[in-house]
Short mmCIF file of C-alpha atoms in Angstrom, two decimals:
data_model
loop_
_atom_site.label_atom_id
_atom_site.label_comp_id
_atom_site.label_asym_id
_atom_site.label_seq_id
_atom_site.Cartn_x
_atom_site.Cartn_y
_atom_site.Cartn_z
CA UNK A 7 38.54 92.89 -31.85
CA UNK A 8 36.76 93.63 -35.17
CA UNK A 9 38.69 93.27 -38.39
CA UNK A 10 40.04 96.54 -39.78
CA UNK A 11 40.19 95.23 -43.35
CA UNK A 12 38.39 92.54 -45.30
CA UNK A 13 39.68 91.56 -48.72
CA UNK A 14 36.39 89.81 -49.51
CA UNK A 15 34.27 92.83 -48.55
CA UNK A 16 36.53 95.07 -50.62
CA UNK A 17 36.20 92.71 -53.58
CA UNK A 18 32.41 92.81 -53.13
CA UNK A 19 32.42 96.59 -53.37
CA UNK A 20 34.55 96.43 -56.52
CA UNK A 21 32.19 93.89 -58.09
CA UNK A 22 29.19 96.10 -57.34
CA UNK A 23 30.95 98.92 -59.15
CA UNK A 24 31.76 96.55 -62.04
CA UNK A 25 28.16 95.42 -62.37
CA UNK A 26 27.03 99.04 -62.36
CA UNK A 27 29.54 99.91 -65.09
CA UNK A 28 28.08 97.06 -67.17
CA UNK A 29 24.69 98.73 -67.11
CA UNK A 30 23.11 96.84 -64.19
CA UNK A 31 21.48 98.10 -61.02
CA UNK A 32 20.69 96.42 -57.72
CA UNK A 33 17.00 95.85 -56.97
CA UNK A 34 14.88 94.24 -54.26
CA UNK A 35 11.49 92.65 -54.97
CA UNK A 36 9.08 91.99 -52.11
CA UNK A 37 7.01 88.96 -53.09
CA UNK A 38 4.52 89.76 -50.30
CA UNK A 39 4.74 86.31 -48.71
CA UNK A 40 7.74 86.74 -46.43
CA UNK A 41 10.16 86.54 -49.37
CA UNK A 42 12.56 89.26 -50.51
CA UNK A 43 14.51 88.68 -53.72
CA UNK A 44 17.58 90.66 -54.71
CA UNK A 45 18.42 90.86 -58.40
CA UNK A 46 20.75 92.78 -60.69
CA UNK A 47 18.69 94.11 -63.61
CA UNK A 48 19.40 96.39 -66.59
CA UNK A 49 19.41 100.09 -65.81
CA UNK A 50 17.82 100.63 -69.19
CA UNK A 51 16.33 97.62 -70.93
CA UNK A 52 16.97 97.53 -74.68
CA UNK A 53 13.95 96.12 -76.53
CA UNK A 54 16.10 94.89 -79.44
CA UNK A 55 18.10 92.58 -77.16
CA UNK A 56 16.89 89.19 -75.84
CA UNK A 57 16.57 88.67 -72.10
CA UNK A 58 18.96 86.36 -70.23
CA UNK A 59 18.86 85.10 -66.63
CA UNK A 60 22.07 83.89 -64.94
CA UNK A 61 21.43 81.65 -61.92
CA UNK A 62 24.35 81.09 -59.56
CA UNK A 63 25.37 78.03 -57.56
CA UNK A 64 26.56 77.43 -54.00
CA UNK A 65 29.62 79.27 -52.74
CA UNK A 66 30.38 82.92 -53.42
CA UNK A 67 27.55 85.30 -54.23
CA UNK A 68 26.20 85.87 -57.72
CA UNK A 69 28.58 88.73 -58.46
CA UNK A 70 31.67 86.60 -57.84
CA UNK A 71 30.32 83.78 -59.98
CA UNK A 72 28.99 85.76 -62.96
CA UNK A 73 31.22 88.85 -63.20
CA UNK A 74 33.12 87.74 -66.31
CA UNK A 75 29.97 86.33 -67.92
CA UNK A 76 28.17 89.63 -67.41
CA UNK A 77 31.09 91.47 -69.00
CA UNK A 78 30.86 89.31 -72.12
CA UNK A 79 27.12 88.89 -72.49
CA UNK A 80 25.78 92.28 -71.37
CA UNK A 81 26.76 93.60 -74.80
CA UNK A 82 24.27 91.25 -76.43
CA UNK A 83 21.52 90.64 -73.85
CA UNK A 84 19.42 92.30 -71.22
CA UNK A 85 21.06 90.41 -68.34
CA UNK A 86 19.35 89.57 -65.05
CA UNK A 87 21.34 88.13 -62.13
CA UNK A 88 19.19 87.10 -59.15
CA UNK A 89 20.41 86.01 -55.75
CA UNK A 90 18.70 82.74 -54.90
CA UNK A 91 17.07 82.41 -51.50
CA UNK A 92 19.57 82.39 -48.60
CA UNK A 93 22.35 83.70 -50.85
CA UNK A 94 23.44 87.30 -51.19
CA UNK A 95 20.56 89.52 -50.12
CA UNK A 96 17.63 87.18 -50.82
CA UNK A 97 15.73 85.40 -48.06
CA UNK A 98 12.36 84.01 -47.07
CA UNK A 99 10.46 83.19 -43.90
CA UNK A 100 8.57 80.46 -45.74
CA UNK A 101 9.51 76.79 -45.13
CA UNK A 102 9.94 75.67 -48.76
CA UNK A 103 13.47 74.60 -49.73
CA UNK A 104 13.06 72.94 -53.13
CA UNK A 105 14.59 74.09 -56.40
CA UNK A 106 11.00 74.32 -57.63
CA UNK A 107 10.25 77.05 -55.08
CA UNK A 108 13.50 78.84 -55.97
CA UNK A 109 12.43 78.78 -59.64
CA UNK A 110 9.02 80.19 -58.78
CA UNK A 111 10.63 83.07 -56.89
CA UNK A 112 12.95 83.85 -59.81
CA UNK A 113 9.96 83.80 -62.15
CA UNK A 114 8.09 86.29 -59.98
CA UNK A 115 11.11 88.60 -60.04
CA UNK A 116 11.15 88.39 -63.84
CA UNK A 117 7.44 89.19 -63.94
CA UNK A 118 8.05 92.20 -61.69
CA UNK A 119 10.57 93.39 -64.29
CA UNK A 120 8.17 92.76 -67.20
CA UNK A 121 10.29 89.92 -68.62
CA UNK A 122 8.09 87.43 -70.47
CA UNK A 123 10.56 85.55 -72.73
CA UNK A 124 14.07 84.62 -71.68
CA UNK A 125 16.93 82.15 -71.81
CA UNK A 126 18.30 80.75 -68.55
CA UNK A 127 21.82 79.71 -67.58
CA UNK A 128 22.27 77.73 -64.36
CA UNK A 129 25.58 76.94 -62.68
CA UNK A 130 25.82 73.92 -60.33
CA UNK A 131 22.94 74.30 -57.84
CA UNK A 132 21.65 77.04 -60.11
CA UNK A 133 21.44 74.43 -62.86
CA UNK A 134 18.86 72.53 -60.83
CA UNK A 135 16.87 75.73 -60.51
CA UNK A 136 17.27 76.59 -64.21
CA UNK A 137 16.11 73.12 -65.27
CA UNK A 138 13.06 73.32 -63.02
CA UNK A 139 12.38 76.85 -64.24
CA UNK A 140 12.34 75.59 -67.85
CA UNK A 141 10.06 72.69 -66.89
CA UNK A 142 7.57 74.84 -64.97
CA UNK A 143 7.52 77.82 -67.30
CA UNK A 144 8.28 76.27 -70.66
CA UNK A 145 6.42 78.86 -72.73
CA UNK A 146 8.60 81.61 -71.26
CA UNK A 147 11.98 79.94 -71.80
CA UNK A 148 13.72 79.99 -75.17
CA UNK A 149 17.03 78.27 -74.40
CA UNK A 150 18.56 76.50 -71.41
CA UNK A 151 22.19 76.10 -70.35
CA UNK A 152 22.99 73.59 -67.60
CA UNK A 153 26.51 73.91 -66.21
CA UNK A 154 27.92 71.06 -64.08
CA UNK A 155 24.58 70.44 -62.36
CA UNK A 156 23.72 66.86 -61.45
CA UNK A 157 20.10 67.22 -62.47
CA UNK A 158 19.95 63.51 -63.37
CA UNK A 159 21.34 62.27 -60.06
CA UNK A 160 19.33 59.80 -58.02
CA UNK A 161 19.36 59.45 -54.25
CA UNK A 162 20.80 55.95 -54.61
CA UNK A 163 23.87 57.32 -56.43
CA UNK A 164 25.28 58.44 -53.09
CA UNK A 165 25.20 54.91 -51.67
CA UNK A 166 26.44 53.37 -54.93
CA UNK A 167 29.68 55.36 -54.78
CA UNK A 168 29.25 57.79 -57.68
CA UNK A 169 30.27 60.67 -55.44
CA UNK A 170 33.24 61.22 -53.17
CA UNK A 171 30.81 61.32 -50.22
CA UNK A 172 28.13 58.84 -49.20
CA UNK A 173 25.54 61.19 -47.72
CA UNK A 174 24.09 64.65 -48.26
CA UNK A 175 25.20 65.56 -44.75
CA UNK A 176 28.82 64.86 -45.73
CA UNK A 177 28.36 66.91 -48.90
CA UNK A 178 26.98 69.82 -46.86
CA UNK A 179 30.05 69.77 -44.63
CA UNK A 180 32.22 70.16 -47.72
CA UNK A 181 30.07 72.72 -49.55
CA UNK A 182 29.54 74.91 -46.47
CA UNK A 183 33.04 75.24 -44.96
CA UNK A 184 33.41 76.93 -41.60
CA UNK A 185 37.21 76.71 -41.18
CA UNK A 186 40.23 77.42 -43.38
CA UNK A 187 41.02 73.71 -43.60
CA UNK A 188 37.48 72.92 -44.72
CA UNK A 189 37.77 75.69 -47.31
CA UNK A 190 40.94 74.08 -48.63
CA UNK A 191 39.11 70.77 -48.87
CA UNK A 192 36.27 72.39 -50.85
CA UNK A 193 38.69 74.05 -53.25
CA UNK A 194 40.44 70.72 -53.71
CA UNK A 195 37.13 69.28 -54.90
CA UNK A 196 36.34 72.33 -57.04
CA UNK A 197 39.54 72.90 -59.00
CA UNK A 198 42.01 70.67 -60.82
CA UNK A 199 44.84 72.77 -59.38
CA UNK A 200 43.53 74.05 -56.07
CA UNK A 201 44.79 77.59 -55.31
CA UNK A 202 43.98 77.17 -51.61
CA UNK A 203 47.30 75.40 -51.02
CA UNK A 204 49.14 78.70 -51.40
CA UNK A 205 46.51 81.00 -49.86
CA UNK A 206 47.05 82.05 -46.25
CA UNK A 207 44.46 80.93 -43.72
CA UNK A 208 43.56 84.52 -42.85
CA UNK A 209 42.28 85.14 -46.41
CA UNK A 210 40.30 81.89 -46.42
CA UNK A 211 38.78 82.71 -43.03
CA UNK A 212 37.88 86.19 -44.25
CA UNK A 213 36.13 84.68 -47.27
CA UNK A 214 34.22 82.24 -45.05
CA UNK A 215 33.12 85.05 -42.73
CA UNK A 216 31.67 86.99 -45.66
CA UNK A 217 30.19 84.13 -47.69
CA UNK A 218 29.47 81.08 -45.55
CA UNK A 219 28.34 82.08 -42.07
CA UNK A 220 24.79 83.24 -42.85
CA UNK A 221 21.84 80.87 -43.32
CA UNK A 222 24.00 77.76 -42.83
CA UNK A 223 21.12 75.54 -41.69
CA UNK A 224 18.84 76.82 -44.45
CA UNK A 225 21.48 76.04 -47.07
CA UNK A 226 21.86 72.53 -45.67
CA UNK A 227 18.11 72.15 -46.09
CA UNK A 228 18.43 73.23 -49.74
CA UNK A 229 20.97 70.44 -50.31
CA UNK A 230 18.82 67.87 -48.55
CA UNK A 231 15.84 68.86 -50.69
CA UNK A 232 17.81 68.23 -53.91
CA UNK A 233 18.56 64.58 -53.17
CA UNK A 234 15.55 63.52 -51.12
CA UNK A 235 13.72 60.67 -52.94
CA UNK A 236 15.20 61.87 -56.23
CA UNK A 237 14.64 59.49 -59.15
CA UNK A 238 15.44 59.89 -62.82
CA UNK A 239 11.97 58.61 -63.70
CA UNK A 240 10.45 61.60 -61.88
CA UNK A 241 12.47 64.22 -63.73
CA UNK A 242 10.12 66.62 -65.52
CA UNK A 243 10.34 67.21 -69.24
CA UNK A 244 11.96 70.15 -70.96
CA UNK A 245 11.89 70.63 -74.71
CA UNK A 246 13.89 73.82 -75.20
CA UNK A 247 17.25 73.72 -77.01
CA UNK A 248 19.71 72.89 -74.24
CA UNK A 249 23.46 73.22 -73.84
CA UNK A 250 25.18 71.06 -71.21
CA UNK A 251 28.66 72.16 -70.06
CA UNK A 252 30.93 70.09 -67.81
CA UNK A 253 34.52 69.90 -66.67
CA UNK A 254 36.07 66.52 -67.48
CA UNK A 255 37.55 66.26 -63.96
CA UNK A 256 34.56 67.42 -61.94
CA UNK A 257 34.66 65.96 -58.41
CA UNK A 258 31.45 67.57 -57.15
CA UNK A 259 29.13 66.28 -59.88
CA UNK A 260 31.07 63.64 -61.86
CA UNK A 261 31.05 63.83 -65.66
CA UNK A 262 28.88 60.70 -65.82
CA UNK A 263 25.95 62.86 -64.69
CA UNK A 264 26.48 65.14 -67.67
CA UNK A 265 26.46 62.19 -70.06
CA UNK A 266 23.40 60.81 -68.29
CA UNK A 267 21.60 64.08 -68.89
CA UNK A 268 22.65 64.06 -72.54
CA UNK A 269 21.34 60.49 -72.96
CA UNK A 270 18.05 61.26 -71.33
CA UNK A 271 15.75 60.66 -74.31
CA UNK A 272 12.03 59.96 -74.56
CA UNK A 273 9.41 60.24 -77.32
CA UNK A 274 7.62 62.93 -75.34
CA UNK A 275 10.47 65.39 -75.49
CA UNK A 276 12.95 64.68 -72.71
CA UNK A 277 16.49 65.90 -73.13
CA UNK A 278 18.47 64.14 -75.82
CA UNK A 279 17.53 65.27 -79.27
CA UNK A 280 17.52 68.91 -78.16
CA UNK A 281 20.70 68.66 -76.08
CA UNK A 282 24.28 69.50 -77.00
CA UNK A 283 27.20 68.86 -74.70
CA UNK A 284 30.55 70.58 -74.25
CA UNK A 285 33.18 68.90 -72.08
CA UNK A 286 35.97 71.25 -71.02
CA UNK A 287 39.30 69.47 -70.83
CA UNK A 288 41.54 69.60 -67.75
CA UNK A 289 38.89 71.43 -65.75
CA UNK A 290 36.90 70.63 -62.65
CA UNK A 291 33.66 71.90 -61.15
CA UNK A 292 35.11 75.41 -61.18
CA UNK A 293 35.70 75.59 -64.93
CA UNK A 294 34.12 79.04 -64.94
CA UNK A 295 37.31 80.21 -63.19
CA UNK A 296 39.80 77.66 -64.55
CA UNK A 297 38.88 77.84 -68.23
CA UNK A 298 36.72 80.95 -68.73
CA UNK A 299 37.40 81.22 -72.47
CA UNK A 300 36.59 77.56 -73.06
CA UNK A 301 33.27 78.16 -71.32
CA UNK A 302 32.25 81.53 -72.70
CA UNK A 303 32.98 80.81 -76.36
CA UNK A 304 30.44 77.95 -76.74
CA UNK A 305 28.04 79.65 -74.33
CA UNK A 306 27.95 82.81 -76.41
CA UNK A 307 27.69 80.87 -79.68
CA UNK A 308 24.79 78.79 -78.40
CA UNK A 309 22.85 81.71 -76.98
CA UNK A 310 23.36 83.92 -80.02
CA UNK A 311 22.66 81.14 -82.54
CA UNK A 312 19.20 80.50 -83.94
CA UNK A 313 16.86 78.85 -81.47
CA UNK A 314 16.17 75.76 -83.56
CA UNK A 315 19.58 75.24 -85.11
CA UNK A 316 22.38 75.85 -82.66
CA UNK A 317 26.01 75.47 -83.74
CA UNK A 318 27.63 72.02 -83.39
CA UNK A 319 29.43 72.29 -80.07
CA UNK A 320 29.75 68.70 -78.89
CA UNK A 321 33.35 68.25 -77.79
CA UNK A 322 32.90 64.91 -76.04
#
């Protein structure tokens, strides 16, 4: 028997209305290679405002992840919120699964919307894409914000015990829950105080049905592509002013990876001299939900500050 009511679907409709009220509209861009990208773009672009791209992570769709951020930043920026491939309404028939390909698709969407200069903010998996975007298209990117994204991880870190799991396959089972109990496990990793303990299974199952049942194998392939043969020595260079934000109790990407990214210095311009770091206290991987004010205050200050001299935000 089909469900007569879905809380998650209802919330989706409300978020679409919210995005629209913030001056955004839903668009689809056909990249003419078997790839369709969905993106929220300004209804009316204001030439006096800078352009900003918000790139979501795994889990709920981009609206759920960036709703509060859009509310705060749409007053100051032309905001663009793409769905990455195999999330929301974006998909491809092509075989590529790397964050590099994701970044290329986002760039083509920006080109289709006549965006030539922008700042990028990436959350978790979206941070991998944002970093690669800045590396590939450096002349187009003014500032970069990497939020709890283990860009500096190496494949060997899994075997050395840095993570709670020892393989990408185990990580995929956590990050792509298919049952209420698996959803509770994911939320336990994501939040310091997991709300799933008090949520009924029917709500968790409803959320899974809406958010986690499509493109499961493709999403597993995205995770495998992140870690495969990954070495710090192969990480490309970015030179843009960069803000790193982390929760001090992150169980998905441990805080050590944030410090590793901050320390990543080289004479040819790797992160280090250009990087600032904010550590949010008593917060996990889901600090965007747990401590929204502690995230948005430094984010807004960094993005609105001068490009070369950002405010001193290091709270480590």
